[in-house]
PDB file of C-alpha atoms in Angstrom:
ATOM      1  CA  MET A   7     -21.809   5.959   3.659  1.00 52.00           C
ATOM      2  CA  ASP A   8     -21.262   9.425   4.989  1.00 66.00           C
ATOM      3  CA  HIS A   9     -20.349   8.326   8.512  1.00 76.00           C
ATOM      4  CA  LEU A  10     -17.259   6.411   7.293  1.00 73.00           C
ATOM      5  CA  THR A  11     -14.223   8.668   7.083  1.00 75.00           C
ATOM      6  CA  GLY A  12     -10.478   8.382   6.928  1.00 77.00           C
ATOM      7  CA  THR A  13      -8.394   5.529   5.680  1.00 78.00           C
ATOM      8  CA  MET A  14      -8.994   1.817   5.968  1.00 87.00           C
ATOM      9  CA  GLN A  15      -6.203   0.028   7.819  1.00 91.00           C
ATOM     10  CA  VAL A  16      -5.337  -3.630   7.244  1.00 90.00           C
ATOM     11  CA  LEU A  17      -3.645  -5.122  10.326  1.00 91.00           C
ATOM     12  CA  VAL A  18      -1.159  -7.941   9.876  1.00 92.00           C
ATOM     13  CA  TYR A  19      -0.469  -9.321  13.338  1.00 91.00           C
ATOM     14  CA  THR A  20       3.108 -10.478  13.732  1.00 91.00           C
ATOM     15  CA  PRO A  21       4.913 -12.323  16.532  1.00 90.00           C
ATOM     16  CA  ALA A  22       7.613 -10.321  18.318  1.00 90.00           C
ATOM     17  CA  ASP A  23      10.441 -12.447  16.899  1.00 92.00           C
ATOM     18  CA  LYS A  24       9.232 -11.759  13.329  1.00 92.00           C
ATOM     19  CA  ILE A  25       8.419  -8.019  13.441  1.00 93.00           C
ATOM     20  CA  ASN A  26      11.747  -6.909  11.930  1.00 95.00           C
ATOM     21  CA  ALA A  27      11.552  -9.485   9.116  1.00 95.00           C
ATOM     22  CA  GLN A  28       7.965  -8.553   8.296  1.00 95.00           C
ATOM     23  CA  THR A  29       8.681  -4.810   8.339  1.00 96.00           C
ATOM     24  CA  SER A  30      11.764  -5.248   6.144  1.00 96.00           C
ATOM     25  CA  PHE A  31       9.841  -7.497   3.754  1.00 96.00           C
ATOM     26  CA  TYR A  32       7.031  -4.941   3.196  1.00 96.00           C
ATOM     27  CA  GLU A  33       9.517  -2.067   2.931  1.00 96.00           C
ATOM     28  CA  SER A  34      11.308  -3.959   0.151  1.00 95.00           C
ATOM     29  CA  LEU A  35       8.110  -5.133  -1.528  1.00 95.00           C
ATOM     30  CA  LEU A  36       6.434  -1.735  -1.547  1.00 95.00           C
ATOM     31  CA  GLY A  37       9.640   0.204  -2.196  1.00 94.00           C
ATOM     32  CA  ILE A  38       8.786   2.742   0.533  1.00 96.00           C
ATOM     33  CA  PRO A  39       9.643   3.147   4.190  1.00 97.00           C
ATOM     34  CA  PRO A  40       6.894   3.106   6.806  1.00 97.00           C
ATOM     35  CA  TYR A  41       5.327   6.504   7.306  1.00 97.00           C
ATOM     36  CA  TYR A  42       5.009   5.755  11.024  1.00 97.00           C
ATOM     37  CA  SER A  43       6.558   3.203  13.344  1.00 96.00           C
ATOM     38  CA  TRP A  44       6.765   2.702  17.086  1.00 95.00           C
ATOM     39  CA  TYR A  45       8.392   0.556  19.705  1.00 95.00           C
ATOM     40  CA  GLU A  46       6.873   0.655  23.195  1.00 94.00           C
ATOM     41  CA  SER A  47       7.949  -2.900  24.063  1.00 93.00           C
ATOM     42  CA  THR A  48       8.424  -6.304  22.420  1.00 89.00           C
ATOM     43  CA  THR A  49       4.651  -6.778  22.621  1.00 88.00           C
ATOM     44  CA  ASP A  50       3.646  -3.303  21.455  1.00 93.00           C
ATOM     45  CA  CYS A  51       5.424  -2.266  18.296  1.00 95.00           C
ATOM     46  CA  GLY A  52       4.808  -1.943  14.596  1.00 96.00           C
ATOM     47  CA  ALA A  53       5.016   0.016  11.369  1.00 97.00           C
ATOM     48  CA  LYS A  54       2.464   1.628   9.043  1.00 97.00           C
ATOM     49  CA  PHE A  55       2.794   1.765   5.266  1.00 97.00           C
ATOM     50  CA  ARG A  56       0.584   3.942   3.089  1.00 95.00           C
ATOM     51  CA  ILE A  57      -0.920   2.158   0.063  1.00 93.00           C
ATOM     52  CA  GLY A  58      -3.113   4.522  -1.893  1.00 89.00           C
ATOM     53  CA  SER A  59      -5.641   5.929   0.562  1.00 88.00           C
ATOM     54  CA  SER A  60      -5.305   2.939   2.880  1.00 92.00           C
ATOM     55  CA  ALA A  61      -2.667   1.741   5.347  1.00 94.00           C
ATOM     56  CA  LEU A  62      -1.013  -1.582   5.881  1.00 95.00           C
ATOM     57  CA  VAL A  63      -0.055  -2.006   9.539  1.00 95.00           C
ATOM     58  CA  ILE A  64       2.519  -4.576  10.603  1.00 95.00           C
ATOM     59  CA  LEU A  65       1.573  -4.998  14.227  1.00 93.00           C
ATOM     60  CA  CYS A  66       2.951  -6.823  17.236  1.00 93.00           C
ATOM     61  CA  GLN A  67       0.441  -6.552  20.067  1.00 86.00           C
ATOM     62  CA  ASP A  68      -1.338  -8.945  22.364  1.00 77.00           C
ATOM     63  CA  HIS A  69      -4.740  -9.747  20.958  1.00 76.00           C
ATOM     64  CA  PRO A  70      -7.588 -11.541  22.757  1.00 73.00           C
ATOM     65  CA  MET A  71      -8.638 -13.537  19.692  1.00 74.00           C
ATOM     66  CA  ALA A  72      -6.700 -16.137  17.746  1.00 65.00           C
ATOM     67  CA  LEU A  73      -5.536 -14.587  14.501  1.00 73.00           C
ATOM     68  CA  GLY A  74      -4.483 -16.433  11.407  1.00 76.00           C
ATOM     69  CA  PRO A  75      -3.062 -15.731   7.994  1.00 84.00           C
ATOM     70  CA  VAL A  76      -4.596 -13.033   5.849  1.00 89.00           C
ATOM     71  CA  ALA A  77      -4.846 -12.485   2.085  1.00 93.00           C
ATOM     72  CA  LEU A  78      -3.959  -9.030   0.775  1.00 94.00           C
ATOM     73  CA  ASN A  79      -4.856  -7.677  -2.655  1.00 94.00           C
ATOM     74  CA  ILE A  80      -2.619  -4.755  -3.640  1.00 95.00           C
ATOM     75  CA  GLU A  81      -3.369  -2.913  -6.856  1.00 94.00           C
ATOM     76  CA  CYS A  82      -0.555  -1.530  -8.972  1.00 95.00           C
ATOM     77  CA  ASN A  83      -0.153   0.229 -12.332  1.00 93.00           C
ATOM     78  CA  ASP A  84       2.252  -2.226 -14.008  1.00 95.00           C
ATOM     79  CA  VAL A  85       2.046  -5.878 -12.925  1.00 97.00           C
ATOM     80  CA  GLU A  86       4.914  -6.991 -15.172  1.00 97.00           C
ATOM     81  CA  ALA A  87       7.337  -4.382 -13.773  1.00 97.00           C
ATOM     82  CA  PHE A  88       6.256  -5.125 -10.178  1.00 97.00           C
ATOM     83  CA  TYR A  89       6.714  -8.850 -10.835  1.00 98.00           C
ATOM     84  CA  ALA A  90      10.212  -8.367 -12.315  1.00 98.00           C
ATOM     85  CA  ARG A  91      11.288  -6.258  -9.327  1.00 96.00           C
ATOM     86  CA  THR A  92       9.788  -8.715  -6.851  1.00 97.00           C
ATOM     87  CA  LYS A  93      11.318 -11.737  -8.596  1.00 97.00           C
ATOM     88  CA  GLU A  94      14.728 -10.019  -8.455  1.00 97.00           C
ATOM     89  CA  LEU A  95      14.470  -8.897  -4.804  1.00 96.00           C
ATOM     90  CA  MET A  96      12.759 -11.909  -3.230  1.00 96.00           C
ATOM     91  CA  PRO A  97      12.453 -14.832  -5.636  1.00 97.00           C
ATOM     92  CA  GLU A  98      11.696 -17.331  -2.880  1.00 96.00           C
ATOM     93  CA  GLN A  99       8.495 -15.450  -1.994  1.00 96.00           C
ATOM     94  CA  VAL A 100       7.001 -15.523  -5.498  1.00 98.00           C
ATOM     95  CA  LEU A 101       4.233 -18.103  -5.862  1.00 98.00           C
ATOM     96  CA  THR A 102       2.969 -17.541  -9.399  1.00 97.00           C
ATOM     97  CA  SER A 103       4.009 -15.839 -12.626  1.00 97.00           C
ATOM     98  CA  PRO A 104       1.807 -13.023 -13.942  1.00 98.00           C
ATOM     99  CA  LEU A 105      -1.353 -14.144 -15.657  1.00 96.00           C
ATOM    100  CA  ILE A 106      -4.528 -12.605 -16.981  1.00 95.00           C
ATOM    101  CA  LYS A 107      -7.753 -13.982 -15.498  1.00 93.00           C
ATOM    102  CA  PRO A 108     -10.728 -14.587 -17.845  1.00 93.00           C
ATOM    103  CA  TYR A 109     -12.414 -11.467 -16.422  1.00 91.00           C
ATOM    104  CA  GLY A 110      -9.407  -9.283 -17.292  1.00 93.00           C
ATOM    105  CA  THR A 111      -7.470  -8.929 -14.034  1.00 94.00           C
ATOM    106  CA  HIS A 112      -3.688  -9.132 -14.507  1.00 96.00           C
ATOM    107  CA  CYS A 113      -2.054 -10.582 -11.398  1.00 97.00           C
ATOM    108  CA  PHE A 114       0.579 -12.661  -9.647  1.00 98.00           C
ATOM    109  CA  ALA A 115       0.883 -14.020  -6.107  1.00 98.00           C
ATOM    110  CA  ILE A 116       3.574 -13.924  -3.456  1.00 97.00           C
ATOM    111  CA  ARG A 117       3.761 -14.692   0.247  1.00 96.00           C
ATOM    112  CA  ASP A 118       5.282 -12.802   3.124  1.00 96.00           C
ATOM    113  CA  PRO A 119       7.608 -14.342   5.760  1.00 94.00           C
ATOM    114  CA  LEU A 120       4.576 -15.452   7.823  1.00 92.00           C
ATOM    115  CA  CYS A 121       2.922 -17.060   4.756  1.00 93.00           C
ATOM    116  CA  ASN A 122       0.249 -14.401   4.322  1.00 94.00           C
ATOM    117  CA  LEU A 123      -0.882 -14.437   0.682  1.00 96.00           C
ATOM    118  CA  ILE A 124      -0.389 -11.240  -1.335  1.00 96.00           C
ATOM    119  CA  ASN A 125      -2.013 -10.818  -4.752  1.00 97.00           C
ATOM    120  CA  ILE A 126      -0.522  -8.008  -6.837  1.00 97.00           C
ATOM    121  CA  TYR A 127      -2.979  -6.987  -9.528  1.00 96.00           C
ATOM    122  CA  ALA A 128      -4.158  -4.495 -12.101  1.00 95.00           C
ATOM    123  CA  ASN A 129      -7.757  -4.442 -13.216  1.00 88.00           C
ATOM    124  CA  GLY A 130      -8.370  -4.965 -16.899  1.00 74.00           C
ATOM    125  CA  HIS A 131     -11.915  -3.629 -16.758  1.00 63.00           C
TER     126      HIS A 131
END
């Protein structure tokens, strides 16, 4: 669609008392610092991480709708290496060992400090 431009941003809403833990978790998981962060107040702060052409935003802001856990799928080049690094850095967050699905996707699952599900995968097709 020609009218859609720019990056897609995935927003992970985070309570004020968990913003530092969430930001640190994703910085460790992704192995990169946020490309942008801000702190206006305890109810308006966050950090943005670039993942490919998209952005993951850890966000603490008042929101008029109830928000719940999310599931993130993050593609990588080497699932086994990403798993080994994740298992070493944050073993308590790892939910599954790497496996290959019948349709060829190689993946494993982890959770962040707020119990959002994160699937790390590489397509086999």
